[in-house]
């Protein structure tokens, strides 16, 4: 798809999320999201990577308004979703955006059967006829590779991979426009991870989903995403089409992150040189403000103009 | 014969008594460890990796039953050692690093003191000043900057990666011959993980340490291992040098493990392993992997495959290697990947 033909589904501008805890001298302020702007286009998979605590989950939660952003605007399907919360806005959000969580065990109600769990969202969507609901649910379960027989079971009677399928079915059954998948495979064993990744990939093609894919595993993000944003301490420092980002990582943090990913290749691993990132040393200070600058089409780096010139030499 | 051989696990079997029956966690595991080498044990959750090394350390849970085998170390069988002998071995000869560094540290004791206590265990006559000097040097050698100041801090003032360095420093304070690492980097970020792996590799070279490294991450294995044991359902299903396992995997489970995760170059569909691992209260009769293997033979469901020799260092327990078994090519995804990574190297 050409960049200009794309339709933005979600537009985020100058999003900030600050958490404050403690009082007086013990007051701690965390800038979990520190002035980020990005768009997610219809039909794409937007990957968000970064290390523990950099603000990935907070970004997802701010979009579905589990948090009230400190400042910034968010538009979804052209509509402002960052204003005061109303019943109507809550409906609009739950109708259109669904989240898949990292831990399939914690996110499923242990006292409900799989059928009830998946059907729950449909009730809120006005599918009131039980027979119709059941049909939709069974159809959805079949799509994620679960059978009728599974429908009457409880979450604890499933393996981790199967539970994650239930979570995916629950998210997809209401036909959301955007899926936010927050580390959907991190808690799973390798052999099960592949099942879930393949399933998400198939569903993505079959249903034309738009996905925001959050993960810390760069190999998985690269495999899955159209574009990728790299986050460091609340700030998106680089954003580019997936292949481009891995071909030309420019920000020193992205470069360090990429060099640290262990690759399943013993000869390469044993001689690999790793880069480290030191925010105090790896930048050029000129007094000029840093901002997201487009260095190649669609490839943005957070830098000042002196750094931009340096990065250009790396391409 | 083999002068460098320092630890040898032979046909080890361990079960656990539970209300539902006996869990056959480890079923006939054998491997050797030589001076200065790293042996990795890989396999998915529940395959018996931790139980195997807990048996070596003599720290199995109370409901464990050793069904058989031997663990030869320093001319004796550890399975027959007294608790007093074991305390000695755990205290100084074999160091252990767990996944969760917090549980290994005392939360209310200063970091420095935890290291000096370990030092005094090996040399009770060491003076206080000497112990401090040595501890600070150890902290520096595992990459803790500003060690003199941090000596007086508590664990909660350290990040996850820093804590794991402290645990490594404590293990090294006892000057062990063998270092056992059970998923030491699983809870850490990749950049922190990379530094810890580099550190372990360095120490190993410097001190001619022997390392047993447990993980389920094939990328991490590629980084650390000289030899690899692949475990599935309580058995080692394949063993070989790192090159043999990565470039000539013979067991269908090893192949699946390698092809299941994308690397940075993967674009094709992943090879997924259908189904789930077996319930170890009722281990399957034949090859435990057979029910998840689309190409399983009839005999796989009947009889446990023996080890077939592929080279002096490479063995796999799969009927597919039987001379009379139908020849089957490696899955295409994996063949392509191996060809590609050989080129990269
Ligand atoms: N409700 C909250 N109150 C206070 N601080 C919070 C809250 N939620 C998150 N934070 C802080 O905000 C920062 C970002 O957290 P977040 O959970 O978004 O990180 P993450 O990128 O998802 O990390 P991980 O990979 O570990 O899941 C962290 O410093 C975290 O401690
Ligand atoms: N004390 C115990 N009582 C009963 N069963 C146990 C006990 N300890 C371990 N097991 C079982 O033994 C099997 C092997 O466990 P082990 O801890 O060795 O797995 P592992 O390979 O280390 O997995 P992971 O990657 O999850 O750490 C599992 O099925 C586990 O449930
Ligand atoms: S013995 Fe049979 S089922 Fe087992 S791995 Fe080999 S071919 Fe597959
Ligand atoms: Mg998170
Ligand atoms: Mg374990």
XYZ file of C-alpha atoms and ligand atoms in Angstrom:
732
model
C 0.000 0.000 0.000
C 1.321 3.442 -0.838
C 1.762 5.665 2.202
C -0.710 8.254 0.937
C -3.440 5.723 0.210
C -3.491 4.508 3.763
C -6.392 5.348 6.035
C -5.393 6.127 9.597
C -7.496 4.203 12.091
C -5.844 5.586 15.195
C -3.966 8.886 15.428
C -2.052 9.630 18.601
C -0.550 13.078 19.117
C 1.772 14.221 21.905
C 0.462 11.579 24.260
C 1.732 11.934 27.821
C 1.014 9.730 30.793
C 2.500 10.605 34.145
C 2.153 8.558 37.306
C 2.688 10.282 40.611
C 3.084 8.455 43.879
C 4.093 9.503 47.400
C 3.926 12.978 48.855
C 6.278 15.834 49.709
C 9.954 14.864 49.667
C 9.079 11.257 48.799
C 7.080 12.212 45.744
C 7.969 10.116 42.701
C 6.927 11.098 39.209
C 7.179 8.539 36.402
C 6.825 9.718 32.835
C 5.489 6.395 31.582
C 4.632 7.921 28.190
C 6.651 10.976 27.353
C 5.155 12.925 24.441
C 4.644 10.298 21.749
C 2.927 10.663 18.383
C 2.111 7.868 15.974
C -0.649 6.584 13.713
C -1.918 3.100 13.064
C -3.338 2.546 9.591
C -6.156 0.245 8.592
C -5.009 -3.309 7.946
C -1.497 -2.953 9.285
C 0.264 -4.499 12.244
C 2.002 -1.858 14.288
C 4.726 -3.286 16.527
C 5.773 -1.600 19.757
C 9.021 -2.856 21.313
C 11.181 -1.849 24.209
C 12.445 -3.166 27.471
C 10.624 -3.791 30.705
C 9.014 -0.686 32.144
C 9.465 1.502 29.049
C 5.720 2.171 28.815
C 4.335 -0.315 26.268
C 1.437 -1.586 28.349
C 0.640 1.920 29.545
C 0.345 3.030 25.909
C -2.158 0.241 25.194
C -4.120 1.005 28.339
C -4.240 4.721 27.581
C -5.686 4.026 24.131
C -8.573 1.969 25.504
C -8.865 4.609 28.243
C -8.148 2.387 31.201
C -6.048 5.431 32.102
C -6.865 9.078 31.581
C -3.923 10.488 29.624
C -2.136 13.393 31.293
C -2.143 15.295 28.003
C -2.256 14.797 24.241
C -4.976 13.790 21.833
C -6.099 10.485 20.368
C -8.457 10.086 17.437
C -10.027 6.789 16.479
C -11.891 6.509 13.157
C -11.666 10.267 13.059
C -13.347 10.732 16.423
C -11.633 12.286 19.442
C -11.355 9.632 22.146
C -9.170 11.561 24.574
C -11.900 13.801 26.047
C -13.949 13.269 29.208
C -15.259 9.733 29.615
C -18.954 9.271 28.922
C -21.084 6.152 28.742
C -21.343 6.639 25.020
C -17.560 6.940 24.554
C -17.010 3.822 26.662
C -19.406 1.939 24.362
C -17.695 3.288 21.291
C -14.332 2.086 22.604
C -15.448 -1.389 23.684
C -17.283 -1.832 20.380
C -14.199 -1.077 18.354
C -11.032 -1.833 20.293
C -10.216 -5.130 22.011
C -7.188 -6.143 24.026
C -5.417 -9.510 24.269
C -3.386 -9.841 27.450
C 0.005 -11.269 28.242
C -1.117 -13.765 30.810
C -4.016 -15.906 29.629
C -4.559 -17.298 33.141
C -5.020 -14.010 34.947
C -7.268 -12.476 32.334
C -9.961 -15.182 32.189
C -12.658 -15.533 34.837
C -12.080 -18.999 36.375
C -15.768 -19.490 37.216
C -17.064 -19.032 33.690
C -17.048 -21.638 30.937
C -15.218 -20.846 27.750
C -18.531 -20.369 25.985
C -19.685 -17.847 28.604
C -16.362 -16.008 28.476
C -16.469 -15.604 24.726
C -20.221 -14.818 24.688
C -19.960 -12.084 27.313
C -18.866 -9.367 24.890
C -21.670 -10.249 22.492
C -24.293 -9.494 25.134
C -23.012 -5.958 25.414
C -23.180 -5.755 21.672
C -26.883 -6.401 21.609
C -26.834 -9.998 20.404
C -29.656 -11.019 22.703
C -30.818 -14.282 21.174
C -28.991 -17.121 23.023
C -29.132 -19.451 20.029
C -27.611 -16.820 17.799
C -24.945 -16.044 20.392
C -24.064 -19.693 20.682
C -23.693 -20.026 16.952
C -21.375 -17.011 16.747
C -19.305 -18.259 19.680
C -18.864 -21.768 18.318
C -17.943 -20.321 14.961
C -15.316 -18.114 16.582
C -13.943 -20.977 18.672
C -13.595 -23.034 15.500
C -11.613 -20.193 13.942
C -9.075 -20.310 16.767
C -8.882 -24.091 16.615
C -11.096 -25.033 19.557
C -14.054 -27.416 19.321
C -17.624 -27.554 20.591
C -16.427 -29.924 23.259
C -14.037 -27.247 24.591
C -16.851 -24.708 24.917
C -18.281 -26.142 28.121
C -14.914 -26.389 29.896
C -13.372 -23.971 32.382
C -10.097 -22.053 31.827
C -8.035 -24.149 34.253
C -8.809 -27.232 32.207
C -6.749 -25.873 29.317
C -3.078 -25.627 28.475
C -1.450 -22.196 28.228
C -1.695 -22.107 24.443
C -5.355 -23.115 24.483
C -6.130 -20.448 27.074
C -4.490 -17.846 24.906
C -6.744 -19.035 22.048
C -9.741 -18.416 24.301
C -8.418 -14.896 24.966
C -8.056 -14.313 21.240
C -11.565 -15.651 20.533
C -12.978 -13.355 23.210
C -11.220 -10.351 21.698
C -12.228 -11.126 18.113
C -15.845 -12.202 18.600
C -17.107 -8.629 18.807
C -15.425 -7.838 15.473
C -13.317 -4.944 16.741
C -11.607 -2.583 14.319
C -8.387 -2.592 16.322
C -6.793 -5.343 18.397
C -4.194 -4.416 20.990
C -2.155 -7.565 21.651
C -0.001 -7.012 24.753
C 2.740 -9.670 24.761
C 0.306 -12.384 23.681
C 2.940 -15.124 23.465
C 5.554 -14.167 26.070
C 4.141 -16.432 28.761
C 3.957 -19.468 26.482
C 6.381 -22.279 25.779
C 8.269 -22.183 22.484
C 6.284 -25.003 20.886
C 3.021 -23.300 21.855
C 4.181 -19.791 20.866
C 4.409 -20.847 17.240
C 0.819 -22.161 17.289
C -0.472 -18.833 18.584
C 1.660 -16.696 16.244
C 0.520 -18.723 13.235
C -3.089 -18.429 14.388
C -2.884 -14.643 14.764
C -1.244 -14.408 11.360
C -3.984 -16.505 9.713
C -6.757 -14.510 11.384
C -5.059 -11.275 10.399
C -5.181 -12.292 6.736
C -8.634 -13.871 6.863
C -10.349 -11.056 8.741
C -8.209 -8.117 7.623
C -7.451 -7.101 11.201
C -5.564 -4.024 12.336
C -3.269 -4.936 15.202
C -1.075 -3.106 17.646
C 1.444 -5.747 18.655
C 3.328 -5.137 21.899
C 6.349 -7.283 22.715
C 9.903 -7.233 23.963
C 11.068 -10.022 21.645
C 12.382 -8.251 18.548
C 12.429 -11.380 16.403
C 8.726 -11.947 16.995
C 7.889 -8.274 16.434
C 9.833 -8.165 13.198
C 8.162 -11.341 11.953
C 4.727 -9.990 12.734
C 4.701 -6.272 12.038
C 4.325 -3.910 9.097
C 5.886 -1.019 10.978
C 7.737 -0.949 14.275
C 8.224 1.714 16.949
C 11.052 1.395 19.470
C 10.455 2.829 22.910
C 13.015 3.814 25.546
C 11.984 5.164 28.961
C 8.588 6.398 27.811
C 9.826 7.882 24.543
C 9.484 6.504 21.033
C 13.035 6.960 19.722
C 12.701 5.365 16.295
C 9.867 4.283 14.014
C 10.076 2.702 10.570
C 8.713 -0.029 8.314
C 9.766 -3.319 9.849
C 12.363 -4.398 7.243
C 13.807 -0.907 7.050
C 14.242 -0.657 10.821
C 16.187 -3.894 10.963
C 18.241 -3.012 7.893
C 19.098 0.499 9.075
C 18.793 0.815 12.826
C 19.943 4.378 13.490
C 19.185 5.467 17.019
C 21.945 4.164 19.337
C 19.359 2.518 21.579
C 17.775 0.612 18.671
C 21.237 -0.499 17.604
C 22.078 -1.735 21.103
C 18.751 -3.521 21.411
C 19.183 -5.290 18.077
C 22.738 -6.346 18.839
C 21.576 -7.932 22.098
C 18.958 -10.277 20.613
C 20.425 -13.768 20.832
C 20.240 -15.473 17.465
C 19.925 -19.253 17.114
C 23.253 -19.515 15.304
C 26.172 -20.798 17.383
C 28.931 -19.612 15.050
C 27.552 -16.095 14.831
C 26.654 -15.828 18.526
C 30.087 -16.827 19.769
C 31.846 -13.996 17.971
C 29.179 -11.350 18.000
C 30.117 -7.877 19.206
C 27.435 -6.271 21.293
C 26.732 -2.570 21.438
C 25.775 -0.823 24.636
C 23.712 2.319 24.920
C 24.755 5.112 27.252
C 22.338 8.044 26.994
C 24.988 10.332 28.484
C 27.651 9.491 25.912
C 25.933 8.367 22.731
C 24.399 11.710 21.786
C 25.557 15.028 20.411
C 24.424 17.916 22.617
C 23.955 21.147 20.701
C 21.241 22.752 22.790
C 18.739 22.201 19.996
C 15.513 20.371 20.911
C 15.191 16.782 19.747
C 12.167 15.759 17.729
C 11.058 12.934 15.449
C 12.781 13.596 12.122
C 12.094 11.692 8.905
C 15.472 10.496 7.682
C 14.197 8.221 4.899
C 10.601 7.938 3.707
C 8.586 6.631 6.664
C 11.703 6.203 8.800
C 11.699 8.514 11.838
C 14.413 9.020 14.446
C 14.217 11.113 17.612
C 17.229 13.403 17.314
C 18.547 16.923 16.734
C 19.900 18.083 13.398
C 23.542 17.370 14.256
C 22.650 13.779 15.095
C 20.534 13.521 11.968
C 23.634 14.273 9.898
C 25.560 11.567 11.771
C 22.781 9.021 11.260
C 22.658 9.796 7.538
C 26.223 8.534 7.274
C 25.084 5.129 8.604
C 22.645 4.536 5.768
C 40.896 -42.431 30.756
C 39.229 -39.062 30.332
C 41.185 -36.812 32.696
C 39.076 -33.766 32.034
C 35.832 -35.459 32.986
C 34.643 -33.935 36.242
C 30.971 -34.821 36.532
C 29.120 -37.755 35.076
C 25.384 -38.330 35.372
C 24.407 -41.892 34.499
C 20.915 -43.175 33.817
C 19.365 -40.889 36.423
C 15.658 -41.383 37.125
C 13.601 -39.278 39.517
C 9.883 -39.451 40.369
C 7.616 -37.439 42.650
C 4.882 -38.825 44.865
C 1.654 -36.871 44.328
C -1.984 -37.540 45.224
C -2.693 -38.313 41.579
C 0.156 -40.802 41.255
C 3.889 -40.862 40.603
C 5.174 -38.089 38.322
C 7.996 -39.572 36.235
C 9.933 -36.335 35.961
C 13.351 -37.646 34.875
C 13.637 -40.958 33.064
C 17.147 -42.235 32.442
C 19.210 -39.097 31.903
C 22.955 -39.363 31.223
C 25.485 -36.655 30.418
C 29.115 -35.764 31.085
C 30.717 -32.478 32.026
C 34.385 -31.761 31.265
C 36.754 -29.153 32.619
C 36.273 -25.722 31.097
C 33.244 -26.575 28.978
C 29.615 -25.449 29.017
C 26.949 -28.094 28.702
C 23.460 -26.777 28.009
C 20.205 -28.513 28.822
C 17.299 -27.269 26.715
C 13.671 -28.284 26.465
C 10.258 -26.948 27.232
C 8.624 -26.266 30.546
C 8.217 -29.409 32.634
C 10.664 -31.542 30.654
C 12.798 -32.226 33.742
C 15.684 -29.762 33.406
C 15.505 -28.307 36.918
C 14.822 -31.665 38.551
C 17.970 -33.061 36.911
C 20.227 -30.382 38.364
C 18.460 -30.391 41.710
C 19.379 -34.068 41.903
C 23.016 -33.116 41.245
C 22.872 -30.502 44.005
C 21.045 -32.802 46.436
C 18.206 -30.332 46.864
C 15.234 -32.317 45.553
C 11.834 -31.730 47.174
C 10.763 -34.016 50.020
C 8.343 -36.005 47.863
C 11.075 -36.963 45.381
C 12.140 -40.567 44.909
C 15.376 -41.452 43.130
C 14.444 -44.433 41.011
C 17.992 -45.210 39.962
C 21.242 -44.089 38.404
C 24.418 -42.463 39.668
C 26.023 -39.021 39.717
C 29.813 -39.437 39.779
C 31.821 -36.501 41.073
C 35.333 -36.572 42.557
C 35.438 -40.360 42.534
C 32.197 -40.930 44.422
C 28.489 -41.258 43.774
C 26.698 -38.119 44.964
C 23.432 -40.019 45.255
C 25.076 -41.983 48.079
C 26.771 -38.982 49.734
C 25.808 -37.993 53.279
C 24.113 -34.666 53.929
C 27.355 -33.443 55.555
C 29.409 -34.250 52.448
C 26.781 -32.529 50.408
C 26.928 -29.365 52.467
C 30.623 -29.242 51.737
C 30.076 -29.719 48.014
C 27.287 -27.164 47.797
C 29.241 -24.703 49.904
C 32.343 -24.649 47.783
C 32.664 -27.042 44.860
C 29.434 -26.500 42.931
C 27.806 -23.057 42.661
C 24.201 -22.524 41.672
C 22.492 -19.538 40.059
C 18.715 -19.487 39.844
C 16.284 -17.667 37.596
C 15.095 -15.340 40.328
C 18.017 -13.478 41.918
C 15.836 -12.005 44.670
C 15.039 -15.363 46.200
C 18.755 -16.159 46.356
C 19.628 -13.003 48.298
C 18.885 -12.100 51.895
C 16.712 -8.970 51.649
C 17.812 -7.535 54.994
C 21.567 -8.114 54.742
C 23.903 -5.676 53.024
C 25.124 -6.864 49.627
C 28.774 -6.722 50.696
C 28.217 -8.813 53.797
C 26.493 -11.521 51.739
C 29.622 -11.805 49.627
C 32.098 -11.728 52.532
C 30.124 -14.467 54.320
C 30.573 -16.638 51.258
C 34.286 -15.821 51.189
C 34.666 -16.761 54.857
C 32.976 -20.074 54.188
C 35.958 -21.103 52.074
C 38.578 -19.353 54.216
C 37.352 -18.913 57.823
C 40.610 -17.221 58.871
C 40.271 -14.352 56.422
C 40.459 -10.935 58.140
C 37.583 -8.488 57.874
C 39.596 -5.981 55.866
C 40.832 -8.678 53.497
C 37.308 -9.998 52.995
C 36.046 -6.543 52.133
C 38.848 -5.964 49.659
C 38.214 -9.311 47.997
C 34.457 -8.779 47.885
C 34.813 -5.375 46.248
C 37.193 -6.887 43.691
C 34.655 -9.648 42.987
C 31.859 -7.107 42.579
C 34.010 -5.204 40.122
C 34.873 -8.361 38.220
C 31.171 -9.082 37.637
C 30.697 -5.543 36.335
C 29.222 -3.724 39.330
C 30.516 -0.181 39.040
C 31.112 1.956 42.115
C 31.502 -1.292 44.064
C 32.969 0.268 47.205
C 29.859 2.369 47.775
C 27.434 -0.325 46.700
C 29.046 -2.766 49.165
C 26.899 -1.160 51.871
C 23.606 -1.212 49.969
C 20.699 -3.633 50.260
C 19.274 -5.890 47.489
C 16.189 -3.694 46.939
C 18.495 -0.864 45.884
C 19.772 -2.984 42.958
C 18.081 -3.559 39.593
C 17.278 -7.098 38.432
C 20.415 -7.374 36.306
C 22.604 -6.010 39.112
C 21.131 -8.489 41.581
C 21.926 -11.346 39.249
C 25.529 -10.089 39.151
C 25.607 -10.160 42.948
C 24.360 -13.752 42.927
C 27.119 -14.633 40.455
C 29.684 -12.864 42.671
C 28.505 -14.882 45.695
C 28.742 -18.121 43.742
C 32.265 -17.208 42.589
C 33.346 -16.202 46.116
C 33.373 -19.884 46.978
C 35.701 -20.550 44.067
C 33.607 -23.396 42.645
C 34.728 -25.963 40.114
C 31.287 -26.216 38.548
C 28.757 -23.434 38.047
C 25.152 -24.482 37.464
C 22.906 -21.810 35.938
C 19.161 -22.512 35.879
C 17.643 -19.969 33.468
C 19.707 -17.137 34.964
C 18.592 -14.569 32.398
C 14.965 -15.492 31.724
C 13.577 -12.679 33.878
C 15.932 -10.054 32.450
C 15.751 -7.648 29.525
C 17.690 -8.615 26.401
C 20.391 -5.971 26.805
C 20.925 -7.024 30.436
C 20.799 -10.675 29.439
C 23.493 -10.091 26.837
C 25.831 -8.618 29.445
C 25.234 -11.460 31.931
C 25.917 -14.052 29.215
C 29.142 -12.283 28.251
C 30.104 -12.235 31.916
C 29.499 -15.960 32.421
C 31.472 -16.741 29.252
C 34.381 -14.596 30.422
C 34.538 -16.057 33.924
C 34.382 -19.528 32.483
C 37.431 -18.863 30.315
C 39.386 -17.090 33.053
C 38.829 -19.682 35.743
C 38.515 -22.781 33.547
C 35.108 -23.271 35.133
C 32.741 -25.960 33.967
C 29.203 -24.731 33.447
C 25.841 -26.468 33.236
C 23.417 -24.014 31.655
C 19.670 -24.567 31.583
C 17.432 -22.574 29.285
C 14.604 -22.919 26.792
C 15.875 -20.142 24.526
C 17.749 -21.485 21.499
C 19.398 -18.102 20.956
C 20.879 -18.183 24.455
C 22.013 -21.773 23.906
C 23.793 -20.749 20.723
C 25.650 -18.137 22.715
C 26.885 -20.224 25.641
C 26.966 -23.915 24.803
C 29.824 -26.166 23.750
C 27.606 -29.216 24.014
C 23.824 -29.437 24.092
C 21.379 -31.921 25.623
C 17.824 -31.631 24.353
C 15.235 -32.873 26.854
C 11.673 -33.909 26.192
C 9.319 -35.508 28.726
C 12.039 -36.486 31.174
C 14.506 -37.919 28.645
C 17.445 -36.554 26.719
C 16.248 -37.127 23.176
C 19.321 -35.726 21.438
C 22.842 -34.694 22.418
C 25.681 -33.236 20.420
C 28.067 -30.329 19.991
C 26.495 -26.925 19.380
C 27.219 -27.188 15.646
C 25.725 -30.675 15.438
C 22.500 -29.708 17.183
C 22.020 -26.468 15.251
C 23.145 -27.639 11.811
C 22.279 -31.353 11.803
C 19.369 -31.783 14.224
C 18.156 -35.381 13.960
C 15.329 -35.752 16.460
C 11.949 -34.421 15.297
C 11.567 -32.518 18.578
C 14.918 -30.764 18.177
C 13.962 -29.875 14.622
C 10.616 -28.538 15.761
C 12.223 -26.514 18.546
C 14.568 -24.879 16.042
C 11.895 -24.157 13.450
C 9.184 -22.990 15.845
C 10.523 -19.499 16.564
C 11.238 -16.750 14.074
C 14.724 -15.260 13.974
C 15.364 -11.787 12.567
C 15.367 -13.133 8.995
C 12.300 -15.371 9.136
C 9.435 -14.540 6.811
C 7.959 -17.973 6.072
C 5.223 -19.648 8.114
C 6.512 -21.016 11.404
C 6.606 -24.732 11.976
C 4.267 -25.282 14.868
C 4.177 -28.343 17.066
C 0.596 -29.554 17.447
C -0.769 -30.685 20.806
C 0.833 -30.415 24.224
C 3.519 -32.292 26.161
C 2.391 -35.567 27.760
C 1.180 -35.996 31.324
C 4.173 -37.460 33.140
C 2.065 -39.481 35.542
C 1.344 -41.682 32.557
C 4.402 -41.354 30.316
C 3.647 -42.662 26.831
C 4.821 -46.161 26.054
C 7.059 -45.516 23.059
C 8.628 -42.248 21.964
C 6.997 -39.576 24.128
C 7.033 -37.130 21.203
C 5.253 -39.502 18.807
C 1.741 -38.120 19.382
C 2.895 -34.638 18.329
C 4.920 -35.878 15.383
C 3.018 -36.040 12.084
C 5.548 -38.501 10.691
C 5.643 -40.909 13.615
C 6.101 -44.549 12.731
C 4.061 -47.416 14.171
C 6.952 -48.527 16.332
C 7.117 -45.048 17.902
C 3.911 -45.714 19.791
C 5.088 -49.143 20.923
C 8.720 -49.101 21.896
C 11.033 -46.489 23.337
C 13.747 -45.724 20.770
C 17.364 -46.379 21.809
C 20.137 -43.859 21.118
C 21.427 -44.071 17.587
C 24.978 -42.871 17.055
C 25.441 -40.172 14.425
C 29.028 -39.247 15.316
C 31.327 -39.759 18.323
C 29.679 -36.760 19.960
C 26.189 -36.811 18.435
C 23.385 -39.180 19.505
C 19.614 -39.123 19.074
C 16.853 -41.345 20.416
C 14.527 -41.638 17.446
C 13.423 -44.605 15.377
C 13.752 -42.390 12.345
C 17.495 -43.145 12.480
C 16.969 -46.900 12.373
C 18.558 -48.289 9.198
C 15.210 -49.795 8.181
C 13.159 -46.642 8.812
C 11.902 -44.758 5.750
C 14.261 -41.871 4.920
C 12.720 -38.516 5.654
C 14.117 -35.126 4.773
C 14.325 -32.350 7.337
C 11.350 -29.926 7.132
C 11.930 -27.389 4.371
C 11.614 -24.349 6.655
C 14.440 -25.674 8.764
C 16.639 -26.723 5.832
C 16.387 -23.213 4.414
C 17.134 -21.615 7.730
C 20.191 -23.776 8.368
C 21.519 -23.021 4.884
C 21.025 -19.316 5.572
C 22.640 -19.207 9.019
C 25.612 -21.225 7.801
C 26.164 -18.494 5.238
C 25.847 -15.714 7.823
C 28.472 -17.237 10.081
N -0.675 2.355 37.638
C 0.602 2.768 37.726
N 0.995 3.573 38.745
C 2.271 3.994 38.841
N 3.242 3.690 37.952
C 2.916 2.890 36.924
C 1.586 2.375 36.759
N 1.551 1.610 35.648
C 2.807 1.616 35.155
N 3.621 2.399 35.895
C 5.037 2.683 35.632
O 5.129 3.180 34.318
C 6.260 2.666 33.644
C 5.835 1.923 32.381
O 5.163 0.723 32.735
P 4.533 -0.287 31.671
O 3.780 -1.338 32.412
O 3.796 0.481 30.636
O 5.842 -0.895 31.026
P 5.978 -2.016 29.893
O 6.756 -1.398 28.792
O 4.659 -2.609 29.569
O 6.912 -3.074 30.638
P 6.899 -4.688 30.630
O 7.678 -5.103 29.420
O 7.646 -5.024 31.902
O 5.463 -5.142 30.634
C 6.986 1.797 34.660
O 7.990 2.563 35.259
C 5.902 1.441 35.638
O 6.457 1.189 36.906
N 8.011 -31.443 44.093
C 7.366 -31.886 43.005
N 6.262 -32.637 43.131
C 5.614 -33.110 42.039
N 6.003 -32.913 40.775
C 7.114 -32.165 40.595
C 7.849 -31.600 41.681
N 8.897 -30.905 41.180
C 8.810 -31.024 39.844
N 7.748 -31.774 39.475
C 7.348 -32.136 38.110
O 8.459 -32.676 37.434
C 8.455 -32.330 36.064
C 9.782 -31.685 35.686
O 9.903 -30.430 36.356
P 11.139 -29.460 36.164
O 11.025 -28.430 37.210
O 12.396 -30.246 36.096
O 10.838 -28.831 34.740
P 11.765 -27.849 33.902
O 12.216 -28.600 32.701
O 12.805 -27.244 34.769
O 10.696 -26.758 33.438
P 10.755 -25.147 33.439
O 11.329 -24.775 32.108
O 9.302 -24.772 33.529
O 11.567 -24.711 34.616
C 7.248 -31.417 35.875
O 6.203 -32.183 35.353
C 6.947 -30.943 37.273
O 5.576 -30.645 37.415
S 11.001 -42.158 17.245
Fe 9.335 -41.783 15.816
S 7.872 -40.409 16.818
Fe 9.774 -40.428 17.924
S 10.773 -38.734 17.121
Fe 11.486 -40.483 16.027
S 10.236 -40.612 14.215
Fe 9.236 -39.260 15.673
Mg 3.830 -4.556 29.793
Mg 13.100 -25.281 35.600
